[in-house]
Amino acid sequence: MKLLRLSAIGFALMLGIFAAPSHVGAQCTASGSPDSCGLPGSASMTAGRVVRLQVNAGSTALTAPTPADFDAGLNATSGPTLTVSANAAWTLHMRAFTALWSATNTSPGAPARTNKPAADLKWSTAPNGSFAALTTTDVNLLTGSATASSATTLYFQTLYNWTLDTPGNYSLSIVLTLTAP
């Protein structure tokens, strides 16, 4: 009985092999010498827009103000280096995440300033260039064409006022958005 079952299974497999339709995409025959033939073929792909933003530091510690900085109304800090790679034209936007800095008290009796505006942080792409106040609206920080690596350093100026900027720990989140329109 076992032999009959195996033969039936073997017959079914052989029938399936010979009866199965074959799918031939191309054929090639050769006669004579040399014994070869070639078929043309092709490959295709679609490359979409690809952009990458690398930031060398996730945060920047701004320079602590000195009495001279308060007298001058500001001090300067070198910020992170931003590197863009893109296979098409691109634009890098920047904005403050909130309209106000977050503030934590550090001195009893002298509460940290909770209404320090984002505009008290100014930015530039040149250390001695003109600086613009940070806002909560996206501004064009940089634009460029297809590139393997375009690096730019951000520079910051922090504004200080003797009567408003009380002791405390202050921070402000910045949003960078890279697009390839």
mmCIF file with all atom_site columns, N, CA, C and O in Angstrom, residues 47-52 84-92 143-148 150 178-181:
data_model
loop_
_atom_site.group_PDB
_atom_site.id
_atom_site.type_symbol
_atom_site.label_atom_id
_atom_site.label_alt_id
_atom_site.label_comp_id
_atom_site.label_asym_id
_atom_site.label_entity_id
_atom_site.label_seq_id
_atom_site.pdbx_PDB_ins_code
_atom_site.Cartn_x
_atom_site.Cartn_y
_atom_site.Cartn_z
_atom_site.occupancy
_atom_site.B_iso_or_equiv
_atom_site.pdbx_formal_charge
_atom_site.auth_seq_id
_atom_site.auth_comp_id
_atom_site.auth_asym_id
_atom_site.auth_atom_id
_atom_site.pdbx_PDB_model_num
ATOM 1   N N  . ALA A 1 47  ? 14.999 57.664 -8.770 1.00 0.00 ? 47  ALA A N  1
ATOM 2   C CA . ALA A 1 47  ? 15.693 58.311 -7.650 1.00 0.00 ? 47  ALA A CA 1
ATOM 3   C C  . ALA A 1 47  ? 14.880 59.523 -7.239 1.00 0.00 ? 47  ALA A C  1
ATOM 4   O O  . ALA A 1 47  ? 14.676 60.443 -8.031 1.00 0.00 ? 47  ALA A O  1
ATOM 5   N N  . GLY A 1 48  ? 14.389 59.514 -6.017 1.00 0.00 ? 48  GLY A N  1
ATOM 6   C CA . GLY A 1 48  ? 13.641 60.657 -5.498 1.00 0.00 ? 48  GLY A CA 1
ATOM 7   C C  . GLY A 1 48  ? 14.597 61.694 -4.936 1.00 0.00 ? 48  GLY A C  1
ATOM 8   O O  . GLY A 1 48  ? 15.817 61.541 -4.953 1.00 0.00 ? 48  GLY A O  1
ATOM 9   N N  . ARG A 1 49  ? 14.039 62.763 -4.436 1.00 0.00 ? 49  ARG A N  1
ATOM 10  C CA . ARG A 1 49  ? 14.867 63.790 -3.793 1.00 0.00 ? 49  ARG A CA 1
ATOM 11  C C  . ARG A 1 49  ? 15.363 63.241 -2.467 1.00 0.00 ? 49  ARG A C  1
ATOM 12  O O  . ARG A 1 49  ? 14.604 62.674 -1.696 1.00 0.00 ? 49  ARG A O  1
ATOM 13  N N  . VAL A 1 50  ? 16.631 63.427 -2.216 1.00 0.00 ? 50  VAL A N  1
ATOM 14  C CA . VAL A 1 50  ? 17.243 62.956 -0.978 1.00 0.00 ? 50  VAL A CA 1
ATOM 15  C C  . VAL A 1 50  ? 18.011 64.124 -0.364 1.00 0.00 ? 50  VAL A C  1
ATOM 16  O O  . VAL A 1 50  ? 18.835 64.749 -1.035 1.00 0.00 ? 50  VAL A O  1
ATOM 17  N N  . VAL A 1 51  ? 17.706 64.423 0.892  1.00 0.00 ? 51  VAL A N  1
ATOM 18  C CA . VAL A 1 51  ? 18.406 65.493 1.614  1.00 0.00 ? 51  VAL A CA 1
ATOM 19  C C  . VAL A 1 51  ? 18.816 64.966 2.989  1.00 0.00 ? 51  VAL A C  1
ATOM 20  O O  . VAL A 1 51  ? 18.153 64.102 3.555  1.00 0.00 ? 51  VAL A O  1
ATOM 21  N N  . ARG A 1 52  ? 19.935 65.487 3.485  1.00 0.00 ? 52  ARG A N  1
ATOM 22  C CA . ARG A 1 52  ? 20.400 65.094 4.816  1.00 0.00 ? 52  ARG A CA 1
ATOM 23  C C  . ARG A 1 52  ? 20.976 66.325 5.499  1.00 0.00 ? 52  ARG A C  1
ATOM 24  O O  . ARG A 1 52  ? 21.733 67.099 4.902  1.00 0.00 ? 52  ARG A O  1
ATOM 25  N N  . VAL A 1 84  ? 24.851 70.040 5.035  1.00 0.00 ? 84  VAL A N  1
ATOM 26  C CA . VAL A 1 84  ? 23.758 69.593 4.178  1.00 0.00 ? 84  VAL A CA 1
ATOM 27  C C  . VAL A 1 84  ? 24.328 68.758 3.036  1.00 0.00 ? 84  VAL A C  1
ATOM 28  O O  . VAL A 1 84  ? 25.318 69.133 2.419  1.00 0.00 ? 84  VAL A O  1
ATOM 29  N N  . SER A 1 85  ? 23.674 67.638 2.768  1.00 0.00 ? 85  SER A N  1
ATOM 30  C CA . SER A 1 85  ? 23.939 66.824 1.579  1.00 0.00 ? 85  SER A CA 1
ATOM 31  C C  . SER A 1 85  ? 22.604 66.671 0.865  1.00 0.00 ? 85  SER A C  1
ATOM 32  O O  . SER A 1 85  ? 21.591 66.385 1.512  1.00 0.00 ? 85  SER A O  1
ATOM 33  N N  . ALA A 1 86  ? 22.587 66.876 -0.437 1.00 0.00 ? 86  ALA A N  1
ATOM 34  C CA . ALA A 1 86  ? 21.321 66.818 -1.169 1.00 0.00 ? 86  ALA A CA 1
ATOM 35  C C  . ALA A 1 86  ? 21.577 66.508 -2.640 1.00 0.00 ? 86  ALA A C  1
ATOM 36  O O  . ALA A 1 86  ? 22.606 66.898 -3.179 1.00 0.00 ? 86  ALA A O  1
ATOM 37  N N  . ASN A 1 87  ? 20.635 65.823 -3.260 1.00 0.00 ? 87  ASN A N  1
ATOM 38  C CA . ASN A 1 87  ? 20.763 65.542 -4.691 1.00 0.00 ? 87  ASN A CA 1
ATOM 39  C C  . ASN A 1 87  ? 19.898 66.479 -5.525 1.00 0.00 ? 87  ASN A C  1
ATOM 40  O O  . ASN A 1 87  ? 19.653 66.228 -6.695 1.00 0.00 ? 87  ASN A O  1
ATOM 41  N N  . ALA A 1 88  ? 19.406 67.555 -4.926 1.00 0.00 ? 88  ALA A N  1
ATOM 42  C CA . ALA A 1 88  ? 18.573 68.550 -5.620 1.00 0.00 ? 88  ALA A CA 1
ATOM 43  C C  . ALA A 1 88  ? 18.733 69.880 -4.887 1.00 0.00 ? 88  ALA A C  1
ATOM 44  O O  . ALA A 1 88  ? 19.372 69.944 -3.835 1.00 0.00 ? 88  ALA A O  1
ATOM 45  N N  . ALA A 1 89  ? 18.137 70.916 -5.412 1.00 0.00 ? 89  ALA A N  1
ATOM 46  C CA . ALA A 1 89  ? 18.143 72.208 -4.732 1.00 0.00 ? 89  ALA A CA 1
ATOM 47  C C  . ALA A 1 89  ? 17.511 72.048 -3.352 1.00 0.00 ? 89  ALA A C  1
ATOM 48  O O  . ALA A 1 89  ? 16.615 71.221 -3.170 1.00 0.00 ? 89  ALA A O  1
ATOM 49  N N  . TRP A 1 90  ? 17.972 72.828 -2.383 1.00 0.00 ? 90  TRP A N  1
ATOM 50  C CA . TRP A 1 90  ? 17.484 72.683 -1.010 1.00 0.00 ? 90  TRP A CA 1
ATOM 51  C C  . TRP A 1 90  ? 17.436 74.028 -0.313 1.00 0.00 ? 90  TRP A C  1
ATOM 52  O O  . TRP A 1 90  ? 18.073 74.991 -0.720 1.00 0.00 ? 90  TRP A O  1
ATOM 53  N N  . THR A 1 91  ? 16.656 74.068 0.782  1.00 0.00 ? 91  THR A N  1
ATOM 54  C CA . THR A 1 91  ? 16.567 75.247 1.633  1.00 0.00 ? 91  THR A CA 1
ATOM 55  C C  . THR A 1 91  ? 16.560 74.784 3.085  1.00 0.00 ? 91  THR A C  1
ATOM 56  O O  . THR A 1 91  ? 15.849 73.837 3.432  1.00 0.00 ? 91  THR A O  1
ATOM 57  N N  . LEU A 1 92  ? 17.349 75.456 3.921  1.00 0.00 ? 92  LEU A N  1
ATOM 58  C CA . LEU A 1 92  ? 17.373 75.172 5.349  1.00 0.00 ? 92  LEU A CA 1
ATOM 59  C C  . LEU A 1 92  ? 16.702 76.338 6.056  1.00 0.00 ? 92  LEU A C  1
ATOM 60  O O  . LEU A 1 92  ? 17.092 77.489 5.882  1.00 0.00 ? 92  LEU A O  1
ATOM 61  N N  . THR A 1 143 ? 20.403 78.313 1.447  1.00 0.00 ? 143 THR A N  1
ATOM 62  C CA . THR A 1 143 ? 19.873 77.628 0.272  1.00 0.00 ? 143 THR A CA 1
ATOM 63  C C  . THR A 1 143 ? 21.050 77.138 -0.546 1.00 0.00 ? 143 THR A C  1
ATOM 64  O O  . THR A 1 143 ? 22.156 77.672 -0.435 1.00 0.00 ? 143 THR A O  1
ATOM 65  N N  . GLY A 1 144 ? 20.808 76.121 -1.355 1.00 0.00 ? 144 GLY A N  1
ATOM 66  C CA . GLY A 1 144 ? 21.889 75.609 -2.176 1.00 0.00 ? 144 GLY A CA 1
ATOM 67  C C  . GLY A 1 144 ? 21.391 74.668 -3.251 1.00 0.00 ? 144 GLY A C  1
ATOM 68  O O  . GLY A 1 144 ? 20.203 74.364 -3.339 1.00 0.00 ? 144 GLY A O  1
ATOM 69  N N  . SER A 1 145 ? 22.314 74.211 -4.067 1.00 0.00 ? 145 SER A N  1
ATOM 70  C CA . SER A 1 145 ? 22.005 73.251 -5.126 1.00 0.00 ? 145 SER A CA 1
ATOM 71  C C  . SER A 1 145 ? 22.546 71.887 -4.698 1.00 0.00 ? 145 SER A C  1
ATOM 72  O O  . SER A 1 145 ? 23.113 71.747 -3.617 1.00 0.00 ? 145 SER A O  1
ATOM 73  N N  . ALA A 1 146 ? 22.373 70.904 -5.540 1.00 0.00 ? 146 ALA A N  1
ATOM 74  C CA . ALA A 1 146 ? 22.833 69.551 -5.234 1.00 0.00 ? 146 ALA A CA 1
ATOM 75  C C  . ALA A 1 146 ? 24.290 69.588 -4.787 1.00 0.00 ? 146 ALA A C  1
ATOM 76  O O  . ALA A 1 146 ? 25.125 70.264 -5.397 1.00 0.00 ? 146 ALA A O  1
ATOM 77  N N  . THR A 1 147 ? 24.571 68.902 -3.687 1.00 0.00 ? 147 THR A N  1
ATOM 78  C CA . THR A 1 147 ? 25.919 68.925 -3.128 1.00 0.00 ? 147 THR A CA 1
ATOM 79  C C  . THR A 1 147 ? 26.154 67.673 -2.293 1.00 0.00 ? 147 THR A C  1
ATOM 80  O O  . THR A 1 147 ? 25.228 67.145 -1.688 1.00 0.00 ? 147 THR A O  1
ATOM 81  N N  . ALA A 1 148 ? 27.375 67.228 -2.268 1.00 0.00 ? 148 ALA A N  1
ATOM 82  C CA . ALA A 1 148 ? 27.730 66.093 -1.405 1.00 0.00 ? 148 ALA A CA 1
ATOM 83  C C  . ALA A 1 148 ? 27.913 66.554 0.034  1.00 0.00 ? 148 ALA A C  1
ATOM 84  O O  . ALA A 1 148 ? 27.654 65.808 0.962  1.00 0.00 ? 148 ALA A O  1
ATOM 85  N N  . SER A 1 150 ? 27.806 70.517 2.141  1.00 0.00 ? 150 SER A N  1
ATOM 86  C CA . SER A 1 150 ? 27.895 71.967 2.279  1.00 0.00 ? 150 SER A CA 1
ATOM 87  C C  . SER A 1 150 ? 27.822 72.294 3.767  1.00 0.00 ? 150 SER A C  1
ATOM 88  O O  . SER A 1 150 ? 26.778 72.114 4.389  1.00 0.00 ? 150 SER A O  1
ATOM 89  N N  . LEU A 1 178 ? 15.008 71.155 6.929  1.00 0.00 ? 178 LEU A N  1
ATOM 90  C CA . LEU A 1 178 ? 15.643 71.074 5.606  1.00 0.00 ? 178 LEU A CA 1
ATOM 91  C C  . LEU A 1 178 ? 14.606 70.580 4.597  1.00 0.00 ? 178 LEU A C  1
ATOM 92  O O  . LEU A 1 178 ? 13.960 69.560 4.817  1.00 0.00 ? 178 LEU A O  1
ATOM 93  N N  . THR A 1 179 ? 14.436 71.321 3.518  1.00 0.00 ? 179 THR A N  1
ATOM 94  C CA . THR A 1 179 ? 13.472 70.934 2.475  1.00 0.00 ? 179 THR A CA 1
ATOM 95  C C  . THR A 1 179 ? 14.165 70.934 1.120  1.00 0.00 ? 179 THR A C  1
ATOM 96  O O  . THR A 1 179 ? 15.164 71.607 0.909  1.00 0.00 ? 179 THR A O  1
ATOM 97  N N  . ALA A 1 180 ? 13.603 70.162 0.216  1.00 0.00 ? 180 ALA A N  1
ATOM 98  C CA . ALA A 1 180 ? 14.051 70.143 -1.168 1.00 0.00 ? 180 ALA A CA 1
ATOM 99  C C  . ALA A 1 180 ? 12.813 70.411 -2.017 1.00 0.00 ? 180 ALA A C  1
ATOM 100 O O  . ALA A 1 180 ? 12.135 69.479 -2.435 1.00 0.00 ? 180 ALA A O  1
ATOM 101 N N  . PRO A 1 181 ? 12.509 71.697 -2.212 1.00 0.00 ? 181 PRO A N  1
ATOM 102 C CA . PRO A 1 181 ? 11.255 72.059 -2.899 1.00 0.00 ? 181 PRO A CA 1
ATOM 103 C C  . PRO A 1 181 ? 11.193 71.571 -4.338 1.00 0.00 ? 181 PRO A C  1
ATOM 104 O O  . PRO A 1 181 ? 12.162 71.233 -4.926 1.00 0.00 ? 181 PRO A O  1
#
